[in-house]
CSV table of C-alpha atoms in Angstrom, one decimal:
chain,number,residue,atom,x,y,z
A,1,MET,CA,-70.9,-34.5,-54.8
A,2,ALA,CA,-71.3,-36.0,-51.9
A,3,THR,CA,-72.1,-40.1,-51.1
A,4,ASN,CA,-72.5,-41.8,-48.2
A,5,THR,CA,-69.5,-43.8,-48.2
A,6,PRO,CA,-66.9,-41.7,-50.8
A,7,ASN,CA,-64.5,-43.4,-52.9
A,8,LEU,CA,-60.6,-42.0,-51.6
A,9,GLU,CA,-58.6,-44.1,-54.1
A,10,CYS,CA,-57.8,-42.7,-57.0
A,11,ARG,CA,-55.0,-42.0,-59.9
A,12,MET,CA,-53.0,-39.1,-59.9
A,13,TYR,CA,-53.2,-38.2,-63.6
A,14,GLU,CA,-56.0,-38.7,-66.1
A,15,ALA,CA,-54.8,-41.2,-68.5
A,16,LYS,CA,-55.4,-44.7,-66.6
A,17,TYR,CA,-51.9,-46.2,-67.8
A,18,PRO,CA,-48.4,-44.3,-68.3
A,19,GLU,CA,-46.8,-44.2,-72.0
A,20,VAL,CA,-44.5,-46.4,-73.1
A,21,ASP,CA,-40.5,-45.0,-72.5
A,22,MET,CA,-42.4,-42.7,-69.7
A,23,ALA,CA,-40.0,-42.9,-66.4
A,24,VAL,CA,-42.6,-43.5,-63.2
A,25,MET,CA,-42.7,-44.3,-59.8
A,26,ILE,CA,-42.5,-47.5,-58.3
A,27,GLN,CA,-42.5,-49.4,-54.5
A,28,VAL,CA,-41.5,-53.0,-55.0
A,29,LYS,CA,-44.2,-55.4,-53.2
A,30,ASN,CA,-42.0,-59.1,-53.7
A,31,ILE,CA,-39.6,-60.4,-55.5
A,32,ALA,CA,-40.5,-63.8,-57.5
A,33,ASP,CA,-38.7,-66.1,-59.6
A,34,MET,CA,-38.6,-63.9,-62.4
A,35,GLY,CA,-38.4,-61.0,-60.9
A,36,ALA,CA,-40.1,-58.1,-59.0
A,37,TYR,CA,-43.8,-57.2,-58.7
A,38,VAL,CA,-44.7,-53.5,-57.6
A,39,SER,CA,-47.2,-51.1,-57.3
A,40,LEU,CA,-46.8,-47.9,-59.4
A,41,LEU,CA,-47.6,-45.0,-57.2
A,42,GLU,CA,-48.8,-42.7,-59.6
A,43,TYR,CA,-51.2,-44.7,-61.2
A,44,ASN,CA,-53.0,-46.2,-57.8
A,45,ASN,CA,-50.8,-49.0,-57.1
A,46,ILE,CA,-51.8,-50.9,-60.5
A,47,GLU,CA,-49.3,-53.5,-60.6
A,48,GLY,CA,-46.0,-53.7,-62.7
A,49,MET,CA,-43.0,-56.6,-63.5
A,50,ILE,CA,-39.5,-55.8,-63.7
A,51,LEU,CA,-38.0,-58.8,-64.8
A,52,PHE,CA,-34.7,-59.5,-63.7
A,53,SER,CA,-32.6,-59.3,-66.8
A,54,GLU,CA,-34.0,-55.2,-66.8
A,55,LEU,CA,-32.2,-54.5,-63.3
A,56,SER,CA,-29.4,-53.6,-64.2
A,57,ARG,CA,-27.0,-53.5,-68.0
A,58,ARG,CA,-24.5,-55.6,-65.9
A,59,ARG,CA,-24.2,-58.5,-64.7
A,60,ILE,CA,-26.2,-60.1,-61.6
A,61,ARG,CA,-24.3,-60.9,-58.5
A,62,SER,CA,-27.4,-60.6,-56.4
A,63,VAL,CA,-30.4,-59.5,-56.6
A,64,SER,CA,-31.0,-58.3,-53.4
A,65,SER,CA,-28.7,-55.5,-53.4
A,66,LEU,CA,-30.3,-54.2,-56.7
A,67,ILE,CA,-34.0,-54.1,-55.8
A,68,LYS,CA,-35.5,-54.8,-52.3
A,69,VAL,CA,-38.9,-55.1,-51.3
A,70,GLY,CA,-40.1,-51.6,-49.8
A,71,ARG,CA,-38.1,-49.5,-52.1
A,72,ILE,CA,-39.7,-46.4,-53.8
A,73,GLU,CA,-37.4,-45.2,-57.1
A,74,PRO,CA,-38.2,-44.6,-60.2
A,75,VAL,CA,-38.4,-47.1,-63.7
A,76,MET,CA,-38.9,-47.2,-67.5
A,77,VAL,CA,-42.4,-48.1,-68.7
A,78,LEU,CA,-41.9,-50.8,-71.5
A,79,ARG,CA,-44.3,-52.2,-72.9
A,80,VAL,CA,-48.2,-51.7,-71.6
A,81,ASP,CA,-51.3,-53.9,-72.1
A,82,LYS,CA,-54.2,-52.3,-71.2
A,83,GLU,CA,-56.4,-55.1,-72.1
A,84,LYS,CA,-54.7,-57.8,-69.4
A,85,GLY,CA,-53.4,-54.9,-67.2
A,86,TYR,CA,-49.6,-55.9,-67.9
A,87,ILE,CA,-46.4,-53.5,-67.4
A,88,ASP,CA,-43.7,-54.2,-67.6
A,89,LEU,CA,-41.1,-52.0,-66.1
A,90,SER,CA,-37.3,-51.5,-66.6
A,91,LYS,CA,-35.0,-50.3,-63.8
A,92,ARG,CA,-31.6,-50.7,-65.9
A,93,ARG,CA,-32.9,-48.3,-69.5
A,94,VAL,CA,-33.7,-45.2,-67.1
A,95,SER,CA,-31.3,-42.4,-67.4
A,96,ASP,CA,-30.2,-39.8,-64.2
A,97,GLU,CA,-32.0,-37.2,-66.4
A,98,GLU,CA,-35.0,-39.0,-66.1
A,99,ILE,CA,-34.5,-40.0,-62.6
A,100,GLU,CA,-34.5,-36.8,-61.9
A,101,ALA,CA,-37.4,-35.4,-63.5
A,102,CYS,CA,-39.2,-38.6,-62.5
A,103,GLU,CA,-38.5,-37.6,-59.0
A,104,GLU,CA,-39.4,-33.5,-59.6
A,105,ARG,CA,-42.9,-34.5,-60.8
A,106,TYR,CA,-43.8,-37.2,-58.5
A,107,ASN,CA,-42.7,-35.3,-54.8
A,108,LYS,CA,-45.4,-32.8,-56.8
A,109,SER,CA,-48.2,-35.1,-57.4
A,110,LYS,CA,-48.1,-36.2,-54.4
A,111,LEU,CA,-48.2,-33.1,-52.6
A,112,VAL,CA,-51.2,-32.9,-54.5
A,113,HIS,CA,-52.9,-36.1,-54.0
A,114,SER,CA,-52.5,-35.3,-50.5
A,115,ILE,CA,-54.0,-32.2,-50.6
A,116,MET,CA,-57.2,-33.9,-52.2
A,117,ARG,CA,-57.4,-36.9,-50.3
A,118,HIS,CA,-57.5,-35.0,-47.1
A,119,VAL,CA,-60.6,-32.6,-48.6
A,120,ALA,CA,-61.9,-35.3,-49.9
A,121,GLU,CA,-62.3,-37.1,-46.7
A,122,THR,CA,-63.3,-34.3,-44.4
A,123,MET,CA,-65.7,-33.3,-46.8
A,124,GLN,CA,-67.1,-36.5,-47.5
A,125,VAL,CA,-67.0,-36.1,-51.4
A,126,ASP,CA,-65.5,-38.6,-53.9
A,127,LEU,CA,-62.2,-37.8,-54.9
A,128,GLU,CA,-62.0,-39.5,-58.3
A,129,ASP,CA,-65.1,-36.7,-58.4
A,130,LEU,CA,-63.1,-34.4,-57.1
A,131,TYR,CA,-60.4,-35.1,-59.1
A,132,ILE,CA,-62.8,-35.1,-62.7
A,133,HIS,CA,-63.9,-31.6,-61.9
A,134,VAL,CA,-61.2,-30.2,-60.2
A,135,GLY,CA,-57.7,-32.0,-60.2
A,136,TRP,CA,-57.5,-33.4,-63.9
A,137,PRO,CA,-58.9,-29.7,-65.2
A,138,LEU,CA,-55.6,-27.9,-63.4
A,139,TYR,CA,-53.3,-30.8,-65.1
A,140,ARG,CA,-54.5,-29.7,-68.0
A,141,LYS,CA,-54.5,-26.4,-68.2
A,142,TYR,CA,-51.3,-25.7,-65.9
A,143,GLY,CA,-49.2,-28.5,-66.9
A,144,HIS,CA,-49.5,-29.4,-63.3
A,145,ALA,CA,-51.8,-29.2,-60.8
A,146,PHE,CA,-48.8,-28.0,-58.3
A,147,GLU,CA,-48.4,-24.9,-60.5
A,148,ALA,CA,-52.2,-24.1,-60.5
A,149,PHE,CA,-52.3,-24.6,-56.8
A,150,LYS,CA,-49.0,-21.9,-56.5
A,151,LEU,CA,-51.3,-19.6,-58.0
A,152,ILE,CA,-54.1,-20.7,-56.0
A,153,VAL,CA,-52.1,-19.5,-53.1
A,154,ALA,CA,-52.2,-16.1,-54.2
A,155,ASP,CA,-55.5,-15.9,-56.3
A,156,PRO,CA,-57.8,-18.6,-55.5
A,157,ASP,CA,-61.2,-17.2,-58.0
A,158,SER,CA,-59.3,-16.5,-61.0
A,159,VAL,CA,-58.4,-19.8,-60.9
A,160,LEU,CA,-61.2,-21.8,-59.5
A,161,ASN,CA,-64.1,-19.9,-60.7
A,162,SER,CA,-63.5,-20.6,-64.5
A,163,PHE,CA,-64.4,-24.8,-63.7
A,164,THR,CA,-68.1,-25.8,-63.9
A,165,ARG,CA,-69.1,-28.9,-64.5
A,166,GLU,CA,-73.0,-30.0,-65.9
A,167,ILE,CA,-76.1,-31.2,-63.7
A,168,LYS,CA,-78.9,-33.0,-64.8
A,169,GLU,CA,-82.4,-31.7,-63.0
A,170,VAL,CA,-86.3,-32.1,-63.9
A,171,GLY,CA,-87.4,-28.6,-64.9
A,172,PRO,CA,-90.9,-27.5,-63.8
A,173,ASP,CA,-92.5,-29.0,-67.4
A,174,GLY,CA,-91.1,-32.6,-65.5
A,175,GLN,CA,-88.8,-32.1,-68.7
A,176,GLU,CA,-84.9,-33.3,-67.8
A,177,VAL,CA,-82.6,-29.7,-68.8
A,178,THR,CA,-78.9,-29.3,-68.0
A,179,LYS,CA,-77.8,-26.8,-65.8
A,180,VAL,CA,-74.1,-25.6,-65.5
A,181,VAL,CA,-72.7,-25.0,-62.2
A,182,PRO,CA,-69.5,-24.2,-60.4
A,183,ALA,CA,-67.3,-27.6,-60.8
A,184,MET,CA,-67.5,-27.7,-56.9
A,185,SER,CA,-69.8,-26.7,-53.6
A,186,GLU,CA,-68.5,-23.4,-52.0
A,187,ASP,CA,-68.0,-25.6,-49.1
A,188,VAL,CA,-65.5,-28.2,-50.5
A,189,LYS,CA,-63.7,-25.3,-52.5
A,190,VAL,CA,-63.2,-23.5,-48.9
A,191,ALA,CA,-61.9,-26.3,-47.5
A,192,LEU,CA,-59.4,-26.9,-50.6
A,193,LEU,CA,-58.1,-23.2,-50.4
A,194,LYS,CA,-57.8,-24.1,-46.6
A,195,ASN,CA,-55.5,-26.6,-47.4
A,196,ILE,CA,-53.6,-25.7,-50.0
A,197,ARG,CA,-52.6,-22.7,-48.3
A,198,ARG,CA,-51.3,-24.6,-45.1
A,199,ARG,CA,-49.2,-26.8,-47.3
A,200,MET,CA,-48.3,-24.5,-49.8
A,201,THR,CA,-47.6,-21.1,-48.0
A,202,ALA,CA,-43.8,-21.2,-48.3
A,203,GLN,CA,-42.7,-21.4,-44.2
A,204,PRO,CA,-39.5,-19.3,-42.7
A,205,LEU,CA,-36.0,-20.6,-42.7
A,206,LYS,CA,-34.3,-20.4,-39.6
A,207,ILE,CA,-30.3,-19.0,-40.1
A,208,ARG,CA,-27.7,-19.9,-37.2
A,209,ALA,CA,-24.8,-19.0,-36.2
A,210,ASP,CA,-22.3,-19.7,-33.2
A,211,ILE,CA,-19.5,-17.7,-32.1
A,212,GLU,CA,-17.4,-17.5,-28.8
A,213,MET,CA,-16.7,-13.9,-27.6
A,214,LYS,CA,-14.7,-12.7,-25.1
A,215,CYS,CA,-13.4,-9.3,-24.3
A,216,PHE,CA,-10.9,-9.5,-20.6
A,217,GLN,CA,-10.4,-5.5,-21.0
A,218,PHE,CA,-12.1,-3.3,-18.2
A,219,ASP,CA,-15.9,-2.9,-18.4
A,220,GLY,CA,-15.4,-5.7,-21.2
A,221,VAL,CA,-19.2,-7.0,-20.4
A,222,LEU,CA,-20.4,-3.4,-22.0
A,223,HIS,CA,-18.2,-4.0,-24.7
A,224,ILE,CA,-19.6,-7.2,-25.7
A,225,LYS,CA,-22.8,-5.7,-25.2
A,226,GLU,CA,-22.1,-2.8,-27.6
A,227,ALA,CA,-20.7,-5.8,-30.3
A,228,MET,CA,-24.3,-7.8,-29.5
A,229,ARG,CA,-26.0,-4.5,-30.7
A,230,LYS,CA,-23.8,-4.3,-33.8
A,231,ALA,CA,-24.6,-7.7,-34.9
A,232,GLU,CA,-28.3,-7.0,-34.6
A,233,ALA,CA,-27.9,-3.5,-36.3
A,234,ALA,CA,-26.7,-5.5,-39.6
A,235,GLY,CA,-30.1,-7.4,-39.7
A,236,ASN,CA,-32.9,-5.5,-41.9
A,237,ASN,CA,-36.8,-5.9,-41.6
A,238,ASP,CA,-36.8,-8.9,-43.8
A,239,CYS,CA,-33.9,-10.3,-42.4
A,240,PRO,CA,-33.7,-9.1,-38.2
A,241,VAL,CA,-30.8,-10.4,-36.5
A,242,LYS,CA,-31.2,-11.5,-33.0
A,243,ILE,CA,-28.1,-12.2,-30.8
A,244,LYS,CA,-28.6,-14.5,-27.6
A,245,LEU,CA,-26.0,-15.8,-24.2
A,246,VAL,CA,-26.0,-19.3,-24.4
A,247,ALA,CA,-23.1,-19.8,-21.5
A,248,PRO,CA,-19.9,-18.0,-21.5
A,249,PRO,CA,-18.4,-17.4,-23.6
A,250,LEU,CA,-20.9,-19.0,-26.3
A,251,TYR,CA,-23.7,-17.0,-28.1
A,252,VAL,CA,-25.6,-17.6,-30.7
A,253,LEU,CA,-27.0,-15.3,-34.1
A,254,THR,CA,-30.4,-16.9,-35.6
A,255,THR,CA,-32.9,-15.2,-38.6
A,256,GLN,CA,-35.4,-16.3,-40.3
A,257,THR,CA,-36.3,-15.6,-43.7
A,258,LEU,CA,-37.9,-17.0,-47.0
A,259,ASP,CA,-34.5,-16.5,-48.9
A,260,LYS,CA,-31.5,-18.9,-47.5
A,261,GLU,CA,-29.0,-16.9,-49.5
A,262,GLN,CA,-30.0,-13.6,-47.9
A,263,GLY,CA,-30.0,-15.4,-44.5
A,264,ILE,CA,-27.3,-16.6,-44.7
A,265,SER,CA,-25.9,-13.2,-46.2
A,266,VAL,CA,-27.1,-11.1,-43.4
A,267,LEU,CA,-25.5,-12.8,-40.6
A,268,ASN,CA,-22.6,-13.4,-41.7
A,269,ASN,CA,-22.2,-9.6,-42.2
A,270,ALA,CA,-23.9,-9.1,-38.4
A,271,ILE,CA,-20.4,-11.9,-37.8
A,272,LYS,CA,-18.5,-9.0,-39.3
A,273,ALA,CA,-19.9,-6.2,-37.3
A,274,CYS,CA,-19.9,-8.0,-34.1
A,275,THR,CA,-16.1,-8.6,-35.0
A,276,GLU,CA,-15.0,-5.7,-35.3
A,277,ALA,CA,-17.1,-3.6,-32.3
A,278,ILE,CA,-15.0,-6.6,-30.5
A,279,GLU,CA,-11.7,-6.4,-31.0
A,280,SER,CA,-11.0,-2.5,-31.2
A,281,GLU,CA,-11.6,-3.3,-27.6
A,282,LYS,CA,-8.7,-5.6,-27.7
A,283,GLY,CA,-11.6,-8.4,-27.5
A,284,LYS,CA,-11.8,-11.7,-29.5
A,285,LEU,CA,-14.7,-13.4,-31.7
A,286,THR,CA,-14.2,-16.8,-33.2
A,287,VAL,CA,-17.1,-18.6,-35.2
A,288,LYS,CA,-17.6,-22.2,-34.1
A,289,GLU,CA,-20.3,-22.4,-36.5
A,290,ALA,CA,-20.9,-21.0,-40.1
A,291,PRO,CA,-24.3,-19.7,-40.8
A,292,ARG,CA,-26.8,-22.7,-41.8
A,293,ALA,CA,-30.6,-23.0,-41.9
A,294,VAL,CA,-31.5,-25.2,-39.0
A,295,SER,CA,-34.3,-27.0,-38.1
A,296,GLU,CA,-35.9,-26.2,-34.7
A,297,ARG,CA,-34.7,-29.4,-33.6
A,298,GLU,CA,-31.0,-28.7,-34.3
A,299,ASP,CA,-31.9,-25.2,-32.5
A,300,LYS,CA,-32.3,-26.7,-29.8
A,301,LEU,CA,-29.5,-29.5,-29.2
A,302,LEU,CA,-26.9,-26.9,-28.7
A,303,PRO,CA,-28.5,-25.5,-25.4
A,304,GLU,CA,-29.4,-29.0,-24.4
A,305,ASN,CA,-26.2,-30.5,-24.4
A,306,MET,CA,-24.0,-27.7,-22.6
A,307,PRO,CA,-22.7,-28.5,-19.6
A,308,ASN,CA,-24.7,-25.7,-16.8
A,309,PRO,CA,-26.6,-24.3,-19.6
A,310,ASN,CA,-27.9,-20.8,-18.8
A,311,GLU,CA,-30.9,-19.7,-19.4
A,312,GLU,CA,-30.9,-17.8,-23.1
A,313,VAL,CA,-31.1,-14.0,-22.7
A,314,SER,CA,-31.4,-11.3,-25.1
A,315,GLY,CA,-28.1,-8.6,-26.1
A,316,GLU,CA,-30.1,-5.9,-23.6
A,317,GLU,CA,-30.7,-8.6,-20.6
A,318,VAL,CA,-26.7,-9.2,-20.0
A,319,SER,CA,-26.3,-8.2,-16.5
A,320,GLU,CA,-23.3,-6.3,-16.1
A,321,GLU,CA,-22.3,-8.6,-12.9
A,322,GLU,CA,-22.5,-12.0,-15.5
A,323,ASP,CA,-19.3,-13.7,-16.2
A,324,THR,CA,-19.3,-13.6,-20.7
A,325,GLY,CA,-16.2,-14.3,-21.2
A,326,MET,CA,-13.9,-12.2,-19.2
A,327,GLY,CA,-11.8,-14.9,-16.8
A,328,GLU,CA,-12.1,-14.7,-13.1
A,329,ILE,CA,-11.7,-10.9,-12.9
A,330,ASP,CA,-14.4,-9.0,-10.5
A,331,LEU,CA,-15.3,-6.6,-11.9
A,332,GLU,CA,-16.4,-4.6,-8.8
A,333,ASN,CA,-13.0,-5.3,-7.2
A,334,THR,CA,-11.2,-4.1,-10.2
A,335,ALA,CA,-13.2,-1.0,-11.0
A,336,THR,CA,-11.9,0.4,-7.3
A,337,GLY,CA,-8.7,-1.4,-7.8
A,338,ILE,CA,-8.6,-3.8,-5.4
A,339,THR,CA,-7.5,-7.0,-5.8
A,340,GLU,CA,-7.3,-10.6,-3.7
């Protein structure tokens, strides 16, 4: 499969052209007198055209409001002339259901294509050859290569070992013979598995909630620490809960999970346990931000914006001398009955 100058351009699907009445993903390249010229992204950017009359069912007041250079969107295939390479497309005839299905298919195909192209580039193999012997057979057998890639993450051999290719060799007698070999070399297979696992393995979501917690009672710090322990105890092996002090009286609860709904539910239970614990000591808990999935950037945004933020510390590390929302009370003097 290796060549000195491997081809890295290839369509995503085995068919060279889309079928009539099929929704395809396009990118607008330029706007001419009669319509817009576009590239069909799933078919190696072959050219198609959308006439202005196919932009909208309504009267067109402004073409620029309906179509813009660079925009990516689904359209319907009206006509395909394979001999001349003409493809006529329509924006106004594609339904909402077809748009949704096209976007879902394209997003899966784009991920598959990205993995395939990266393997071809790093292993110096021809991308179309890789599609012919691996990618397109996976599409045929599993409906979409994306579905096959999901299976490969768990059990690669059962999916990939069934694919072979025929090569011709000259035998000892000088006669040409046909030999059946694996569809790809072991090196290419290892590279493909590595890329599939890296890109397809589900990543844990970070779920976060922001609360304010105060307790003005004697030994309020201890009551807050106990409430924090109750919150963390509400977690489980799949969704361990951590609660940290950001800056008095602000605390953050977090968990990581593959199941977003489960993570939100666990944090809600943690907040409930924390609330019950602190209110039993006449303290108060206010939810500032309900549990939600956050990115790493969002997770860091709050402490960065705090005026004089303290370093985050866990529930076991809050010192008893630290001001954690008990106002100006001097714990040491209060304990001995001394006031200023």
